GROMACS .gro file of C-alpha atoms in nm:
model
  374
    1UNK     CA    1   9.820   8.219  24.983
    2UNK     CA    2   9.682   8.587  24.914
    3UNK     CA    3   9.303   8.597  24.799
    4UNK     CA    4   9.425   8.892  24.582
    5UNK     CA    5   9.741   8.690  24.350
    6UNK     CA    6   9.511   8.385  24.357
    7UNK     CA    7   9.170   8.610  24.145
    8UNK     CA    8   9.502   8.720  23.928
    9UNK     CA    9   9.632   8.452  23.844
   10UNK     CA   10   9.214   8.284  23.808
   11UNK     CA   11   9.179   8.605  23.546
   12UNK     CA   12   9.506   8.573  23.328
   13UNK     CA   13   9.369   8.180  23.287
   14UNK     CA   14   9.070   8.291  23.202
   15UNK     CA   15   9.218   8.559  22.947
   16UNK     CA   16   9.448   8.261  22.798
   17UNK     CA   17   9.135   7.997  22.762
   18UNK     CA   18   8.925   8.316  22.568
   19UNK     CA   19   9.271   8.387  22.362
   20UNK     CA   20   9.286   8.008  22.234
   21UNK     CA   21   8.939   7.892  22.234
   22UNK     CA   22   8.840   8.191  21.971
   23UNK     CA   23   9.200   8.089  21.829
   24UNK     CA   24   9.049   7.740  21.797
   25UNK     CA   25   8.715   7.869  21.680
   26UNK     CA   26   8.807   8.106  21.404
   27UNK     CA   27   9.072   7.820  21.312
   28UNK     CA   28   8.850   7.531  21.226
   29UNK     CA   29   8.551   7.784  21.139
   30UNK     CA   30   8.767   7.918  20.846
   31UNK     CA   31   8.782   7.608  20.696
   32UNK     CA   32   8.371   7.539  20.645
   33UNK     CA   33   8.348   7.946  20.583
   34UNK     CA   34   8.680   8.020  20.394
   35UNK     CA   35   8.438   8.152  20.064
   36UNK     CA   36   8.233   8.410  20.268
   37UNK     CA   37   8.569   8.492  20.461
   38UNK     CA   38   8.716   8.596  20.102
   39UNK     CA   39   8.400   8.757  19.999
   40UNK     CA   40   8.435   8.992  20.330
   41UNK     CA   41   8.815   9.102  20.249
   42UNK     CA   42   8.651   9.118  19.875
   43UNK     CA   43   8.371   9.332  20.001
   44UNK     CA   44   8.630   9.533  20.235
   45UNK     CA   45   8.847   9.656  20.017
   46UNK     CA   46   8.528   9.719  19.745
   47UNK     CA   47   8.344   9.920  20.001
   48UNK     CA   48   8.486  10.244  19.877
   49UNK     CA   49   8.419  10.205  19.563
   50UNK     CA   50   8.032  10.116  19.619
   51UNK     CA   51   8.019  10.404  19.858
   52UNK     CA   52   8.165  10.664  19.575
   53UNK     CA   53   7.852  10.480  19.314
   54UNK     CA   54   7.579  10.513  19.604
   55UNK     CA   55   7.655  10.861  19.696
   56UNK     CA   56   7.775  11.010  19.370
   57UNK     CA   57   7.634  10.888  19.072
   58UNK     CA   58   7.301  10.810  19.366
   59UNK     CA   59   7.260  10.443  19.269
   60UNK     CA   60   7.049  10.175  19.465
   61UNK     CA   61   7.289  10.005  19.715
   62UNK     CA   62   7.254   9.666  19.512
   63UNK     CA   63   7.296   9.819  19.191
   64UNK     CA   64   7.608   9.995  19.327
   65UNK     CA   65   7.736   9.646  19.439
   66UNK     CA   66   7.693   9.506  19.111
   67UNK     CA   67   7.820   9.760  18.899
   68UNK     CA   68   8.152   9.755  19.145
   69UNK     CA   69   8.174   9.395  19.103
   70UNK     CA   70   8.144   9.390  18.711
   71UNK     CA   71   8.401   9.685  18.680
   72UNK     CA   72   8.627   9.479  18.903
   73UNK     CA   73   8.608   9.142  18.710
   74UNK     CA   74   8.624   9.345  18.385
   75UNK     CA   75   8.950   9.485  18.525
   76UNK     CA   76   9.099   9.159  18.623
   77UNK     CA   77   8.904   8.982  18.301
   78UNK     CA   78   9.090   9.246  18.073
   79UNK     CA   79   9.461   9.204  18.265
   80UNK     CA   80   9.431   8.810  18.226
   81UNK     CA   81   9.368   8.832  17.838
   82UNK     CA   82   9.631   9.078  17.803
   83UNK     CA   83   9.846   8.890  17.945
   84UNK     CA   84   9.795   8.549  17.772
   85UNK     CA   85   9.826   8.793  17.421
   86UNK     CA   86  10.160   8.868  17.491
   87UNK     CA   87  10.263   8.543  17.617
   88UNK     CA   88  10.164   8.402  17.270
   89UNK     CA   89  10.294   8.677  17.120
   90UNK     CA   90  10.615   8.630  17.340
   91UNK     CA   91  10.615   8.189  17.232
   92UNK     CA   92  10.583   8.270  16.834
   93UNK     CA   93  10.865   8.511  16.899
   94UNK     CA   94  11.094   8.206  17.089
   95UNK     CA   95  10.946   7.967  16.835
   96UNK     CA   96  11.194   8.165  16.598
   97UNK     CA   97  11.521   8.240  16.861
   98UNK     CA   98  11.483   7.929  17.024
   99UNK     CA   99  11.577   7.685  16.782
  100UNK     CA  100  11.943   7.905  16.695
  101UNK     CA  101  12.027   7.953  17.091
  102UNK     CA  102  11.945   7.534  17.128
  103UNK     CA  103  12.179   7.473  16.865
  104UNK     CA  104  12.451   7.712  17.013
  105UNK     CA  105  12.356   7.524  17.377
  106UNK     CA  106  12.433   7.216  17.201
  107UNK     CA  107  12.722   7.288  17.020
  108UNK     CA  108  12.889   7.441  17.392
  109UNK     CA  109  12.794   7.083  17.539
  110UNK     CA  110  12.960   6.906  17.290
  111UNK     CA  111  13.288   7.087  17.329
  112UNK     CA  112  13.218   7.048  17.717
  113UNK     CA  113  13.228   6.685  17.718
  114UNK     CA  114  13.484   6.631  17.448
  115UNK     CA  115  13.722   6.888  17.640
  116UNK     CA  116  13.619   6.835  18.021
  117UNK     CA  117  13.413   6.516  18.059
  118UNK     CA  118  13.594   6.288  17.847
  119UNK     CA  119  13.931   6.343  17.965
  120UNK     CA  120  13.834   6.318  18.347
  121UNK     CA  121  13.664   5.985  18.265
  122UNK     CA  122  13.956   5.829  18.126
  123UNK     CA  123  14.170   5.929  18.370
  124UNK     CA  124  13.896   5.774  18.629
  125UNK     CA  125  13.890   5.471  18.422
  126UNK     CA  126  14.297   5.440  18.446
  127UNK     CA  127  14.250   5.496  18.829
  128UNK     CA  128  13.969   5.231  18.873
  129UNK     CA  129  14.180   4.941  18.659
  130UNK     CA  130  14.497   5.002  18.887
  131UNK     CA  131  14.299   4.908  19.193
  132UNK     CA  132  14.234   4.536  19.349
  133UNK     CA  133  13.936   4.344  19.285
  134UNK     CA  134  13.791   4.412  19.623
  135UNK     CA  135  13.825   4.782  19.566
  136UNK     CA  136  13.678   4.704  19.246
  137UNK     CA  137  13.368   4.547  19.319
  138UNK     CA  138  13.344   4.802  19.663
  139UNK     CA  139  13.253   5.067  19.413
  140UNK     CA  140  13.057   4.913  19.163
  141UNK     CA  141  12.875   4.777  19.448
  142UNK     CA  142  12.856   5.140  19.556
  143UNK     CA  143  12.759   5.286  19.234
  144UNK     CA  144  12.466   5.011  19.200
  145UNK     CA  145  12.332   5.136  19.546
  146UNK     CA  146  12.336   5.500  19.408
  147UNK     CA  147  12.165   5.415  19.059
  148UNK     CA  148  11.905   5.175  19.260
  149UNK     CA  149  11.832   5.492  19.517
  150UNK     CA  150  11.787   5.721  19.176
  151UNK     CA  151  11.614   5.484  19.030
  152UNK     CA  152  11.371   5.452  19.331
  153UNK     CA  153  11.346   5.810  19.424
  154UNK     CA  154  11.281   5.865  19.074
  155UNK     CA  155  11.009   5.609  18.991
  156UNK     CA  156  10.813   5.705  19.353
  157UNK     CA  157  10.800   6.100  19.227
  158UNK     CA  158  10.686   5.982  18.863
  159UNK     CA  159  10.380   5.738  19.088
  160UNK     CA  160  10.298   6.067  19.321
  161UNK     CA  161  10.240   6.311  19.011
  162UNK     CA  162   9.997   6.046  18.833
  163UNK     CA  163   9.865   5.992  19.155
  164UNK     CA  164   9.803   6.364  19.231
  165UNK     CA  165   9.647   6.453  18.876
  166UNK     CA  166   9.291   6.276  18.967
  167UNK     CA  167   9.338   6.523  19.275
  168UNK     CA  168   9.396   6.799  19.092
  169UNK     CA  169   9.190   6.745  18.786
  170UNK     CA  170   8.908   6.755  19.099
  171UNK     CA  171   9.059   7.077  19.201
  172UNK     CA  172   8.869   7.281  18.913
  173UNK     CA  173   8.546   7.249  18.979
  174UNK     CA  174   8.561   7.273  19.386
  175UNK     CA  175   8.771   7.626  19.262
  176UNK     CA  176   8.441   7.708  19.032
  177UNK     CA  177   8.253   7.672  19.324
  178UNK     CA  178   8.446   7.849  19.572
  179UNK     CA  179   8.466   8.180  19.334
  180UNK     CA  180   8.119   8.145  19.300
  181UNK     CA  181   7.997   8.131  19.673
  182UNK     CA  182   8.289   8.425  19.717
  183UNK     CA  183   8.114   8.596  19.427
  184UNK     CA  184   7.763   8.580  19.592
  185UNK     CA  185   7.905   8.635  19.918
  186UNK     CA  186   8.063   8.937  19.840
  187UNK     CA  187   7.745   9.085  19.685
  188UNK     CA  188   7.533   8.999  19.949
  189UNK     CA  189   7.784   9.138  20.279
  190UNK     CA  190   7.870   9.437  20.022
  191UNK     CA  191   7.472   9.530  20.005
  192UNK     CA  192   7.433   9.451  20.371
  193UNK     CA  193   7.793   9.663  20.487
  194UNK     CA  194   7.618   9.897  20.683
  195UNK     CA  195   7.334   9.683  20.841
  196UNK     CA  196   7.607   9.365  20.940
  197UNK     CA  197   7.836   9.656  21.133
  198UNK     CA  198   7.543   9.777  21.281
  199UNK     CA  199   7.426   9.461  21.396
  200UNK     CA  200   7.766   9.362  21.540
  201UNK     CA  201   7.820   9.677  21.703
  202UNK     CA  202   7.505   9.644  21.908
  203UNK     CA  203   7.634   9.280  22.025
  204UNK     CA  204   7.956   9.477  22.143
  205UNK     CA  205   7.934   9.553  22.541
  206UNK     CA  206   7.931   9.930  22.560
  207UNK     CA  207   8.309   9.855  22.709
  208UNK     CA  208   8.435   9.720  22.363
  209UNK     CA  209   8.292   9.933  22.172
  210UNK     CA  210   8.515  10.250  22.148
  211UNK     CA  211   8.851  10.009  22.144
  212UNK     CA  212   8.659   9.802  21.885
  213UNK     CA  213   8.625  10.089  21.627
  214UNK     CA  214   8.967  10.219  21.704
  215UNK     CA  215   9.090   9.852  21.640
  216UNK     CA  216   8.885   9.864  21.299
  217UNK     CA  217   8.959  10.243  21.173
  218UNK     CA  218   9.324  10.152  21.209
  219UNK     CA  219   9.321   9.803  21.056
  220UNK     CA  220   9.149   9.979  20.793
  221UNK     CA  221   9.405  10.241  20.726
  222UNK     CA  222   9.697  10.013  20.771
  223UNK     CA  223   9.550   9.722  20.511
  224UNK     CA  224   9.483  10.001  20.267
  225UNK     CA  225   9.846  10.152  20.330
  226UNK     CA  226   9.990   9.833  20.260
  227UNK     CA  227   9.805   9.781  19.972
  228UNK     CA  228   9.958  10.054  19.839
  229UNK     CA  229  10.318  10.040  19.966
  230UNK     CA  230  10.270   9.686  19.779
  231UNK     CA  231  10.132   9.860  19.443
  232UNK     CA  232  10.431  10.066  19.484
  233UNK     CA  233  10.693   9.864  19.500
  234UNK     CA  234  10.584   9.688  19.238
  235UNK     CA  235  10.571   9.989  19.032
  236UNK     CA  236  10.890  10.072  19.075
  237UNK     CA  237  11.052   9.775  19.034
  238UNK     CA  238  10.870   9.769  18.700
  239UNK     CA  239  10.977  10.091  18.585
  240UNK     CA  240  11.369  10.010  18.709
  241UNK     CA  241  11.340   9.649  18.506
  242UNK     CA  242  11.163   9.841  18.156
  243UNK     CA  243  11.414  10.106  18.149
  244UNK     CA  244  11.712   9.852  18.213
  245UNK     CA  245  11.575   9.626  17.909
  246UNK     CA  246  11.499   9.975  17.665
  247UNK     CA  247  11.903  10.021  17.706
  248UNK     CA  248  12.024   9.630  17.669
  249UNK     CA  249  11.800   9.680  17.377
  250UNK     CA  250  11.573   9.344  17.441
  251UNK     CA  251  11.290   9.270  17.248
  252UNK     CA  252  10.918   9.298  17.447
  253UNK     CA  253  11.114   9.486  17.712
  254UNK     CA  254  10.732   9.664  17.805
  255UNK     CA  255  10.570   9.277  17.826
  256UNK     CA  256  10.883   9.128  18.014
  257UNK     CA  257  10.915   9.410  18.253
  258UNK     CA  258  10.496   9.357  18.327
  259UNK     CA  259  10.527   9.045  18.423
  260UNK     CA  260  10.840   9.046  18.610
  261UNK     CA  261  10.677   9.336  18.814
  262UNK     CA  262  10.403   9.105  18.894
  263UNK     CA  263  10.660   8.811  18.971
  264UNK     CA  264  10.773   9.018  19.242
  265UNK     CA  265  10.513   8.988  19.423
  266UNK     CA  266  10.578   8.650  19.482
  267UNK     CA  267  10.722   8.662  19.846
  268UNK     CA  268  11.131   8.618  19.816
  269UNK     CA  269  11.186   8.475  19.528
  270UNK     CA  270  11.015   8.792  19.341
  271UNK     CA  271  11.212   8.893  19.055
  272UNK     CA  272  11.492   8.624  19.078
  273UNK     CA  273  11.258   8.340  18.901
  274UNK     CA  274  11.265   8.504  18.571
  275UNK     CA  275  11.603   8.704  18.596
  276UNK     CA  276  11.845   8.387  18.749
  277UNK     CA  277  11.751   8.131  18.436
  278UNK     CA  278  11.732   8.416  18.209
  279UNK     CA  279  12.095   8.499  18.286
  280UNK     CA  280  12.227   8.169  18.295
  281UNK     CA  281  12.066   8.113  17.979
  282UNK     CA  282  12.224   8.399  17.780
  283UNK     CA  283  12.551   8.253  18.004
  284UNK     CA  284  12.525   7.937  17.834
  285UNK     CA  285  12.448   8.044  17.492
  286UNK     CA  286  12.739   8.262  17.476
  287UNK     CA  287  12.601   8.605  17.488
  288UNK     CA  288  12.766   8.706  17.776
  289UNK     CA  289  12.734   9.123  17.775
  290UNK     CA  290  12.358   9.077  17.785
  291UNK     CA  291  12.427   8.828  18.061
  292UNK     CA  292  12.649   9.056  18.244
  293UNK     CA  293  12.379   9.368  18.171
  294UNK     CA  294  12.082   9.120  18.299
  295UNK     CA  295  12.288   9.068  18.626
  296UNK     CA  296  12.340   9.406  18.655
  297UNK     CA  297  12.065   9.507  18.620
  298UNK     CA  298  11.862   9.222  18.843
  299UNK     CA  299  12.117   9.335  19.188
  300UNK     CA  300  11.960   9.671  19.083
  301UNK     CA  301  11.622   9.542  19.144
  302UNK     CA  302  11.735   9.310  19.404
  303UNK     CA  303  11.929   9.622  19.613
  304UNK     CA  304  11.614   9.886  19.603
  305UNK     CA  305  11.340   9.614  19.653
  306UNK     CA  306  11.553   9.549  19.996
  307UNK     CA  307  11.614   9.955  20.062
  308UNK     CA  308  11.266  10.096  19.979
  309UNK     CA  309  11.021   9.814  20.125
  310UNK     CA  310  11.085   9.893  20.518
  311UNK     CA  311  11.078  10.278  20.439
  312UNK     CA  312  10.764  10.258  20.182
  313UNK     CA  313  10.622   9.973  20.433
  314UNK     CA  314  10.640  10.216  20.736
  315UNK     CA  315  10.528  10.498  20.596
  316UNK     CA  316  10.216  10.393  20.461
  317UNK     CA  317  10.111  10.165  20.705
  318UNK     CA  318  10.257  10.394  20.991
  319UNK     CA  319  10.482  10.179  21.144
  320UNK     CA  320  10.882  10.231  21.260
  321UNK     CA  321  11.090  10.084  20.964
  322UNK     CA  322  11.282   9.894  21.211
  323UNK     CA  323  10.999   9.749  21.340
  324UNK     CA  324  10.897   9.682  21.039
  325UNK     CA  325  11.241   9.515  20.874
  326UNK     CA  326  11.213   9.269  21.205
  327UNK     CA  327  10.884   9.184  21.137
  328UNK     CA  328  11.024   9.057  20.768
  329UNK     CA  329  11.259   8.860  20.903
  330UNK     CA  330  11.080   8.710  21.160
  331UNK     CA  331  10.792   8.615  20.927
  332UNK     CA  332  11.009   8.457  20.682
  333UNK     CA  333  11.196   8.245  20.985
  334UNK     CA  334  10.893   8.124  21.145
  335UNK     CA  335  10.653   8.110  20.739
  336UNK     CA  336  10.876   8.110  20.538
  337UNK     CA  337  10.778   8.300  20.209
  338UNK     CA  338  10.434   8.355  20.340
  339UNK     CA  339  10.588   8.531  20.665
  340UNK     CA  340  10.681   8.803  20.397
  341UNK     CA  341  10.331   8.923  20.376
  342UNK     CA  342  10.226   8.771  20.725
  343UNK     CA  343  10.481   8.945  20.950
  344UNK     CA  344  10.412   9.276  20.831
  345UNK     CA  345  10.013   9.216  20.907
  346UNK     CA  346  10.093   9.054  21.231
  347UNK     CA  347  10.272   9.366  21.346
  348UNK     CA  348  10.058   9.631  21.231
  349UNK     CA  349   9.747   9.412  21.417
  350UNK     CA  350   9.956   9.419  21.742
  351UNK     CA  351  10.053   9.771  21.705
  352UNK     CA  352   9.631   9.837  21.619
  353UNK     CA  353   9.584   9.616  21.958
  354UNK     CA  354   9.850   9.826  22.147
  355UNK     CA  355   9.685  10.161  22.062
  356UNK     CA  356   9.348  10.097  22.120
  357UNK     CA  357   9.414  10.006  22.502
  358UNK     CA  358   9.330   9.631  22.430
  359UNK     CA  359   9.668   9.527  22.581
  360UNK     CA  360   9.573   9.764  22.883
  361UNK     CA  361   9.211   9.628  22.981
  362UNK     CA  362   9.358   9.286  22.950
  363UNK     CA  363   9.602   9.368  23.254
  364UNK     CA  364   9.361   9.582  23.441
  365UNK     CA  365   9.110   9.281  23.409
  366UNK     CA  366   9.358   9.096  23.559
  367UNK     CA  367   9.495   9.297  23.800
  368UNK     CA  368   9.086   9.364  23.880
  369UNK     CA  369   9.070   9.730  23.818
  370UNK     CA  370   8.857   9.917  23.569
  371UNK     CA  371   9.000  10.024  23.252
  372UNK     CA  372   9.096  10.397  23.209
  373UNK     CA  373   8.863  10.396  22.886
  374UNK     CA  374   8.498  10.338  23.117
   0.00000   0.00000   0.00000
């Protein structure tokens, strides 16, 4: 066999073991360093901000840090107890409608059943005493299988949630402790940014090291971009949703349309959890032109939150909406709701890859030719 195919073919092993065993590595490493991994993306996206204290306002790096950090929880401190206001504010105001829409619920099931359920059983009943006895006790027997399956599915969820609340009681205070090594984590790699990038560019080979910062620059740019595009669509889907409720004339259309906007970040589902059992609720309770506006006005939301994302996606993270639309669909087939948010990263880290010549060293190492870049 040729010397030359076999050093190929002993190179693109070599390039697989490296691929999986830092895979493998960053994989099982995550889980012991997860805290300090979120304090890094923490301190990532903060960077900016303790750059514009440092430089500006000419702060001490650690007094930037903190400063950054304080604003930041402040920010997220104030959103949280705004939020919880209005949702108070939101349950005194249902303390009051809910009561005369249960009643109206009510009353609609009790015309259901006398005008739909009743007759149907009856005319089962008739049906069931006109057949033999071994028909007879064929579906009883039938029907005591179903109610013994209910019965068991039923009684085996109600043992796994007690089961699960010792496990999540236990939850809190390993969550306390995360935020708090994240906390300290980010303060500490937010201080040290510029020594830690230092320090790992030095333990880059002089090969690496001009791919390596066109790798970073453009994961930087594209993170940031889709960010934004994110921010964005959730702006505008907020804006659509408060001006929609301001003409059905709903009450704490500026607090429903909030938090809607911020349901739709929830991959898929988005605004559809608090728009489907709204409508079929107004449905139900008879108040069907709001229900009809609510639909309306959800395919609204639901038409340019499928139009804009691949066009505001691409152009802030620089990628060919195409591209991008595949890379939806593909995450969401292979992660399901996560593969929302994971395709698009996925892509714009191959496409990083792709332009910094990392694709092209890999087959000129194995091919065993220097890279164009040395």
């Amino acid at each position: 066999m040729n010397p030359v195919y076999i050093n190929r073919f002993i190179r693109f092993l070599i390039v697989i073991a490296v691929i999986c065993a830092s895979v493998l590595l960053v994989y099982y490493m995550s889980k012991i360093t997860y805290p300090f991994i979120i304090g890094l993306i923490i301190a990532f996206f903060m960077n900016p901000l303790v750059d514009l204290f440092e430089k500006k306002a000419r702060m001490p790096r650690g007094l930037a840090v903190l400063i950054s950090l304080m604003l930041i929880f402040a920010l997220f401190t104030g959103l949280i107890t705004l939020l919880i206001a209005e949702i108070v504010s939101g349950a005194e105001y249902l303390a009051k409608v809910v009561p005369r829409h249960l009643e109206t619920l009510i009353n609609f099931l009790e015309l259901f059943f006398a005008g739909q359920i009743i007759p149907l059983y009856n005319q089962v009943a008739g049906l069931f005493k006109n057949l033999d006895a071994g028909q007879q006790d064929t579906i009883m027997e039938n029907i005591q299988n179903v109610g013994s399956q209910v019965g068991t599915t039923a009684g085996n969820f109600i043992q796994n949630f007690f089961e699960k609340i010792p496990t999540i009681l236990g939850w809190f205070p390993n969550a306390a402790t995360v935020v708090i090594f994240s906390l300290l984590g980010t303060f500490f790699i937010s201080k040290d940014w510029y020594r830690l990038t230092s320090i790992g560019t030095r333990l880059l080979p002089n090969k690496a090291k001009k791919s390596g910062r066109t790798v970073f620059t453009d994961l930087k740019k594209a993170l940031f971009g889709f960010v934004k595009a994110q921010a964005t669509l959730v702006s505008i889907t907020t804006v659509i949703i408060l001006i929609g409720l301001l003409i059905l004339k709903v009450d704490y259309a500026i607090t429903i349309a909030l938090v809607t906007g911020i349901v739709d970040v929830i991959p898929y589902l988005g605004t559809g959890a608090v728009f489907v059992p709204w409508i079929i609720f107004e449905a139900v309770a008879g108040d069907m032109s709001r229900a009809v506006g609510l639909g309306v006005l959800y395919i609204v939301v639901l038409v340019q939150r499928q139009v804009m994302e691949p066009k505001i996606l691409s152009s802030n993270i620089g990628l060919d909406p195409l591209a991008t639309l595949i890379s939806l669909f593909a995450g969401f087939k292979l992660l399901g709701f996560l593969g929302l948010i994971a395709g698009p990263v996925a892509l714009v880290i191959i496409n990083t890859l792709y332009r910094a010549n990392v694709f092209l060293d890999l087959w000129l190492f194995i091919k065993g030719k220097e890279s164009k870049n040395t």
